[in-house]
Amino acid sequence: MLVNQTSVIGRTLSVDSLRSLGVTITRIFGPEHGFRANASNGARVADETDPKTGIPIISLYGRKRKPSPDDMAAIDILVFDIADVGCRFYTNINTLYDVMEACAESGKELVILDRPNPNGYVDGPVLDMKLTSGIGKFPIPITHGMTLGEFARMINGEGWLPGKAQCKINIIPVQHYTHAMEYTLPVSPSPNLNTQQSVLLYPSLCLFEGTILSQGRGTYMPFTVLGSPELKGVFDFSFTPVSIPGKSETPLHQNQVCYGLDLRNYDISAYRKKGQINIRWMMDLYKAYPNKEKFFDKSLSKQIGDIDKLVGTTKFKEQIMAGVSEEEIRKSWEPQLTDYKLRRKKYTLYP
């Protein structure tokens, strides 16, 4: 089973549920953050043994990213059961791809226990494949509007596995689900997405990982605030990132007072109904930032990511710096975005 802390049926982990039914589980594969979600963002995760069941846990976010031939030889079926947040730069879709490749190579079936996508809309530029990386492997927009079961169908249908190999997949669908539904994850999907508000703000606020602004890592309100020490006097709201083991050990602007936006009570429903990520915050905060040459400068800190790889295009940074209107920025995402929406329809399981 490829599972983490979100793999629950009621309050019980699906591993425990299946074991209680007499299913023999020989391996647990753990993704980013580990089986119990106690590893920080991007941190390597080691192999271990689950203390409750004695089942070996093999990390797919350490020395390897996909199950080995020996791993696959020890199993009959691989069950994939992880809650996702529906974003290109959230690494669950990469893990899904890797296990599909391993299953295709070994001839084993992949059973996907599908789960709702809390960010079920489609928006953002489609990734320029010249910018592929660990935070963007597929020609899809920022919010892809699919469940992981649907995305597995797309991986097969678009021939994305090496040599256009096909993985045998068996998707257990979600009853009565539609993409228009508001859905609250019952368990935090990762240490820094610890509230429903952070999950829904994540597609917009994660883009700030490509800037000098903190998104609240190193606080207990990550991905609901934005700020920088240099915005003192511009904004009244402030927060101070600190080292938090298992969450953010060395956050950007550690132990410095950051000033900016408090989005904890922002009405998320408005732009969710629009089906759009919010790029106004990026436009407004760049305009407000006093030292603009530092805003996107990833040489200033290892915590600053590559804005081009996050957004999926080199145009966005240039547009923000040039003061291009939101309407013009959105126009530049076409026709690729509309083309993707049409392709997506072939693979959806839910209305």
PDB file of C-alpha atoms in Angstrom, residues 55-224:
ATOM      1  CA  ILE A  55       5.219  -3.844   8.376  1.00  0.00           C
ATOM      2  CA  PRO A  56       8.337  -2.472   6.640  1.00  0.00           C
ATOM      3  CA  ILE A  57       7.884   1.109   5.401  1.00  0.00           C
ATOM      4  CA  ILE A  58       9.826   1.876   2.237  1.00  0.00           C
ATOM      5  CA  SER A  59      10.375   5.567   1.590  1.00  0.00           C
ATOM      6  CA  LEU A  60       9.730   6.915  -1.897  1.00  0.00           C
ATOM      7  CA  TYR A  61      11.091  10.301  -0.837  1.00  0.00           C
ATOM      8  CA  GLY A  62      14.614   9.321   0.146  1.00  0.00           C
ATOM      9  CA  ARG A  63      17.180   7.299  -1.774  1.00  0.00           C
ATOM     10  CA  LYS A  64      14.585   6.291  -4.383  1.00  0.00           C
ATOM     11  CA  ARG A  65      11.415   7.679  -5.909  1.00  0.00           C
ATOM     12  CA  LYS A  66       9.750   4.496  -7.133  1.00  0.00           C
ATOM     13  CA  PRO A  67       9.452   0.901  -5.902  1.00  0.00           C
ATOM     14  CA  SER A  68      12.330  -1.350  -6.988  1.00  0.00           C
ATOM     15  CA  PRO A  69      11.875  -4.616  -8.938  1.00  0.00           C
ATOM     16  CA  ASP A  70      12.494  -6.496  -5.650  1.00  0.00           C
ATOM     17  CA  ASP A  71       9.788  -4.434  -3.938  1.00  0.00           C
ATOM     18  CA  MET A  72       7.335  -5.247  -6.701  1.00  0.00           C
ATOM     19  CA  ALA A  73       8.244  -8.951  -6.759  1.00  0.00           C
ATOM     20  CA  ALA A  74       7.116  -9.212  -3.123  1.00  0.00           C
ATOM     21  CA  ILE A  75       3.544  -8.075  -3.835  1.00  0.00           C
ATOM     22  CA  ASP A  76       0.546  -9.129  -5.908  1.00  0.00           C
ATOM     23  CA  ILE A  77      -1.289  -5.800  -6.013  1.00  0.00           C
ATOM     24  CA  LEU A  78      -0.312  -2.231  -5.091  1.00  0.00           C
ATOM     25  CA  VAL A  79      -3.013  -0.097  -3.455  1.00  0.00           C
ATOM     26  CA  PHE A  80      -2.636   3.692  -3.795  1.00  0.00           C
ATOM     27  CA  ASP A  81      -4.628   5.645  -1.213  1.00  0.00           C
ATOM     28  CA  ILE A  82      -3.604   9.280  -0.639  1.00  0.00           C
ATOM     29  CA  ALA A  83      -5.590  12.516  -0.399  1.00  0.00           C
ATOM     30  CA  ASP A  84      -4.406  15.210  -2.798  1.00  0.00           C
ATOM     31  CA  VAL A  85      -4.907  18.981  -3.108  1.00  0.00           C
ATOM     32  CA  GLY A  86      -5.114  19.218  -6.902  1.00  0.00           C
ATOM     33  CA  CYS A  87      -1.991  21.258  -7.742  1.00  0.00           C
ATOM     34  CA  ARG A  88       0.777  20.618 -10.263  1.00  0.00           C
ATOM     35  CA  PHE A  89       3.522  21.411  -7.728  1.00  0.00           C
ATOM     36  CA  TYR A  90       2.106  19.139  -5.007  1.00  0.00           C
ATOM     37  CA  THR A  91       4.254  16.008  -5.351  1.00  0.00           C
ATOM     38  CA  ASN A  92       1.574  13.300  -4.997  1.00  0.00           C
ATOM     39  CA  ILE A  93       1.032  13.253  -8.771  1.00  0.00           C
ATOM     40  CA  ASN A  94       4.757  12.598  -9.261  1.00  0.00           C
ATOM     41  CA  THR A  95       4.563   9.695  -6.804  1.00  0.00           C
ATOM     42  CA  LEU A  96       1.503   8.351  -8.649  1.00  0.00           C
ATOM     43  CA  TYR A  97       3.445   8.476 -11.921  1.00  0.00           C
ATOM     44  CA  ASP A  98       6.422   6.650 -10.376  1.00  0.00           C
ATOM     45  CA  VAL A  99       4.342   3.787  -8.966  1.00  0.00           C
ATOM     46  CA  MET A 100       2.421   3.490 -12.230  1.00  0.00           C
ATOM     47  CA  GLU A 101       5.766   3.096 -13.991  1.00  0.00           C
ATOM     48  CA  ALA A 102       6.846   0.409 -11.490  1.00  0.00           C
ATOM     49  CA  CYS A 103       3.524  -1.439 -11.896  1.00  0.00           C
ATOM     50  CA  ALA A 104       3.732  -1.260 -15.701  1.00  0.00           C
ATOM     51  CA  GLU A 105       7.288  -2.645 -15.637  1.00  0.00           C
ATOM     52  CA  SER A 106       6.366  -5.517 -13.288  1.00  0.00           C
ATOM     53  CA  GLY A 107       2.945  -6.284 -14.763  1.00  0.00           C
ATOM     54  CA  LYS A 108       1.239  -5.677 -11.408  1.00  0.00           C
ATOM     55  CA  GLU A 109      -2.168  -4.048 -10.967  1.00  0.00           C
ATOM     56  CA  LEU A 110      -2.541  -0.644  -9.301  1.00  0.00           C
ATOM     57  CA  VAL A 111      -5.742  -0.214  -7.283  1.00  0.00           C
ATOM     58  CA  ILE A 112      -6.515   3.471  -6.626  1.00  0.00           C
ATOM     59  CA  LEU A 113      -8.853   4.317  -3.769  1.00  0.00           C
ATOM     60  CA  ASP A 114      -9.969   7.640  -5.200  1.00  0.00           C
ATOM     61  CA  ARG A 115     -10.583  10.702  -3.014  1.00  0.00           C
ATOM     62  CA  PRO A 116     -12.095  14.153  -3.674  1.00  0.00           C
ATOM     63  CA  ASN A 117     -10.020  17.108  -4.853  1.00  0.00           C
ATOM     64  CA  PRO A 118     -10.630  20.162  -2.600  1.00  0.00           C
ATOM     65  CA  ASN A 119      -9.371  22.479  -5.380  1.00  0.00           C
ATOM     66  CA  GLY A 120     -11.453  20.989  -8.165  1.00  0.00           C
ATOM     67  CA  TYR A 121     -11.214  23.887 -10.647  1.00  0.00           C
ATOM     68  CA  VAL A 122      -8.804  24.343 -13.583  1.00  0.00           C
ATOM     69  CA  ASP A 123      -6.618  27.451 -13.852  1.00  0.00           C
ATOM     70  CA  GLY A 124      -3.140  28.773 -14.501  1.00  0.00           C
ATOM     71  CA  PRO A 125      -0.633  28.486 -17.331  1.00  0.00           C
ATOM     72  CA  VAL A 126       0.051  25.019 -18.725  1.00  0.00           C
ATOM     73  CA  LEU A 127       3.626  23.995 -17.870  1.00  0.00           C
ATOM     74  CA  ASP A 128       6.191  24.767 -20.557  1.00  0.00           C
ATOM     75  CA  MET A 129       7.949  21.394 -20.747  1.00  0.00           C
ATOM     76  CA  LYS A 130      11.319  23.191 -21.005  1.00  0.00           C
ATOM     77  CA  LEU A 131      10.765  23.981 -17.308  1.00  0.00           C
ATOM     78  CA  THR A 132      10.175  20.431 -16.037  1.00  0.00           C
ATOM     79  CA  SER A 133      11.358  19.744 -12.496  1.00  0.00           C
ATOM     80  CA  GLY A 134      10.359  17.975  -9.298  1.00  0.00           C
ATOM     81  CA  ILE A 135       7.579  20.569  -8.894  1.00  0.00           C
ATOM     82  CA  GLY A 136       6.322  20.237 -12.462  1.00  0.00           C
ATOM     83  CA  LYS A 137       6.555  17.102 -14.616  1.00  0.00           C
ATOM     84  CA  PHE A 138       3.420  17.279 -16.736  1.00  0.00           C
ATOM     85  CA  PRO A 139       1.928  19.694 -19.336  1.00  0.00           C
ATOM     86  CA  ILE A 140      -0.932  20.715 -17.059  1.00  0.00           C
ATOM     87  CA  PRO A 141      -2.031  24.003 -15.434  1.00  0.00           C
ATOM     88  CA  ILE A 142      -1.437  24.980 -11.782  1.00  0.00           C
ATOM     89  CA  THR A 143      -4.794  23.553 -10.650  1.00  0.00           C
ATOM     90  CA  HIS A 144      -5.499  20.531 -12.844  1.00  0.00           C
ATOM     91  CA  GLY A 145      -9.087  19.868 -11.727  1.00  0.00           C
ATOM     92  CA  MET A 146      -8.738  16.099 -11.395  1.00  0.00           C
ATOM     93  CA  THR A 147      -8.791  13.471  -8.703  1.00  0.00           C
ATOM     94  CA  LEU A 148      -5.767  11.180  -8.579  1.00  0.00           C
ATOM     95  CA  GLY A 149      -7.850   8.416 -10.140  1.00  0.00           C
ATOM     96  CA  GLU A 150      -8.681  10.684 -13.058  1.00  0.00           C
ATOM     97  CA  PHE A 151      -5.070  11.803 -13.300  1.00  0.00           C
ATOM     98  CA  ALA A 152      -3.946   8.169 -13.537  1.00  0.00           C
ATOM     99  CA  ARG A 153      -6.302   7.798 -16.507  1.00  0.00           C
ATOM    100  CA  MET A 154      -4.670  10.840 -18.084  1.00  0.00           C
ATOM    101  CA  ILE A 155      -1.156   9.448 -17.543  1.00  0.00           C
ATOM    102  CA  ASN A 156      -2.158   6.272 -19.394  1.00  0.00           C
ATOM    103  CA  GLY A 157      -4.274   8.037 -22.019  1.00  0.00           C
ATOM    104  CA  GLU A 158      -1.665  10.646 -22.921  1.00  0.00           C
ATOM    105  CA  GLY A 159       1.100   8.032 -23.077  1.00  0.00           C
ATOM    106  CA  TRP A 160       3.270   9.772 -20.488  1.00  0.00           C
ATOM    107  CA  LEU A 161       4.918   6.618 -19.113  1.00  0.00           C
ATOM    108  CA  PRO A 162       8.249   5.666 -20.740  1.00  0.00           C
ATOM    109  CA  GLY A 163       7.690   4.084 -24.123  1.00  0.00           C
ATOM    110  CA  LYS A 164       3.972   4.920 -23.772  1.00  0.00           C
ATOM    111  CA  ALA A 165       3.667   1.909 -21.456  1.00  0.00           C
ATOM    112  CA  GLN A 166       0.254   1.244 -19.933  1.00  0.00           C
ATOM    113  CA  CYS A 167      -0.334   0.597 -16.254  1.00  0.00           C
ATOM    114  CA  LYS A 168      -3.233  -1.695 -15.359  1.00  0.00           C
ATOM    115  CA  ILE A 169      -5.344   0.478 -13.066  1.00  0.00           C
ATOM    116  CA  ASN A 170      -8.489  -0.305 -11.094  1.00  0.00           C
ATOM    117  CA  ILE A 171     -10.047   2.888  -9.737  1.00  0.00           C
ATOM    118  CA  ILE A 172     -12.488   2.677  -6.827  1.00  0.00           C
ATOM    119  CA  PRO A 173     -14.542   5.866  -7.407  1.00  0.00           C
ATOM    120  CA  VAL A 174     -15.946   8.287  -4.831  1.00  0.00           C
ATOM    121  CA  GLN A 175     -19.691   7.927  -4.424  1.00  0.00           C
ATOM    122  CA  HIS A 176     -21.899  10.940  -5.221  1.00  0.00           C
ATOM    123  CA  TYR A 177     -18.904  13.244  -5.857  1.00  0.00           C
ATOM    124  CA  THR A 178     -18.831  16.175  -8.309  1.00  0.00           C
ATOM    125  CA  HIS A 179     -15.997  18.588  -9.024  1.00  0.00           C
ATOM    126  CA  ALA A 180     -18.219  21.491  -7.986  1.00  0.00           C
ATOM    127  CA  MET A 181     -18.545  20.153  -4.435  1.00  0.00           C
ATOM    128  CA  GLU A 182     -16.924  21.939  -1.537  1.00  0.00           C
ATOM    129  CA  TYR A 183     -14.856  19.319   0.223  1.00  0.00           C
ATOM    130  CA  THR A 184     -12.932  19.585   3.485  1.00  0.00           C
ATOM    131  CA  LEU A 185     -10.091  17.131   3.988  1.00  0.00           C
ATOM    132  CA  PRO A 186     -10.632  15.243   7.266  1.00  0.00           C
ATOM    133  CA  VAL A 187      -6.860  15.057   7.891  1.00  0.00           C
ATOM    134  CA  SER A 188      -4.165  17.641   7.100  1.00  0.00           C
ATOM    135  CA  PRO A 189      -2.463  16.527   3.860  1.00  0.00           C
ATOM    136  CA  SER A 190       0.989  17.756   4.985  1.00  0.00           C
ATOM    137  CA  PRO A 191       2.572  19.550   7.962  1.00  0.00           C
ATOM    138  CA  ASN A 192       2.305  23.009   6.379  1.00  0.00           C
ATOM    139  CA  LEU A 193      -1.245  22.575   5.094  1.00  0.00           C
ATOM    140  CA  ASN A 194      -2.827  22.334   8.524  1.00  0.00           C
ATOM    141  CA  THR A 195      -6.192  24.049   7.926  1.00  0.00           C
ATOM    142  CA  GLN A 196      -8.865  24.009   5.230  1.00  0.00           C
ATOM    143  CA  GLN A 197      -8.060  27.684   4.585  1.00  0.00           C
ATOM    144  CA  SER A 198      -4.418  26.831   3.852  1.00  0.00           C
ATOM    145  CA  VAL A 199      -5.446  24.009   1.488  1.00  0.00           C
ATOM    146  CA  LEU A 200      -7.660  26.365  -0.523  1.00  0.00           C
ATOM    147  CA  LEU A 201      -5.116  29.218  -0.524  1.00  0.00           C
ATOM    148  CA  TYR A 202      -2.231  26.913  -1.447  1.00  0.00           C
ATOM    149  CA  PRO A 203      -2.587  27.103  -5.270  1.00  0.00           C
ATOM    150  CA  SER A 204      -2.189  30.903  -5.070  1.00  0.00           C
ATOM    151  CA  LEU A 205       0.205  31.289  -2.140  1.00  0.00           C
ATOM    152  CA  CYS A 206       2.656  28.551  -3.132  1.00  0.00           C
ATOM    153  CA  LEU A 207       3.713  30.789  -6.038  1.00  0.00           C
ATOM    154  CA  PHE A 208       5.302  33.056  -3.413  1.00  0.00           C
ATOM    155  CA  GLU A 209       7.876  30.319  -2.787  1.00  0.00           C
ATOM    156  CA  GLY A 210       9.521  31.854  -5.843  1.00  0.00           C
ATOM    157  CA  THR A 211       9.802  35.246  -4.102  1.00  0.00           C
ATOM    158  CA  ILE A 212      11.480  36.885  -1.098  1.00  0.00           C
ATOM    159  CA  LEU A 213       8.157  36.806   0.795  1.00  0.00           C
ATOM    160  CA  SER A 214       7.377  34.301   3.552  1.00  0.00           C
ATOM    161  CA  GLN A 215       4.180  32.287   3.176  1.00  0.00           C
ATOM    162  CA  GLY A 216       4.108  31.616   6.907  1.00  0.00           C
ATOM    163  CA  ARG A 217       6.401  28.592   7.051  1.00  0.00           C
ATOM    164  CA  GLY A 218       7.824  28.577  10.565  1.00  0.00           C
ATOM    165  CA  THR A 219       4.482  29.639  12.063  1.00  0.00           C
ATOM    166  CA  TYR A 220       1.344  27.729  13.023  1.00  0.00           C
ATOM    167  CA  MET A 221      -0.576  29.490  10.243  1.00  0.00           C
ATOM    168  CA  PRO A 222       1.383  28.512   7.099  1.00  0.00           C
ATOM    169  CA  PHE A 223      -0.084  29.320   3.678  1.00  0.00           C
ATOM    170  CA  THR A 224      -2.548  31.779   5.179  1.00  0.00           C
TER     171      THR A 224
END
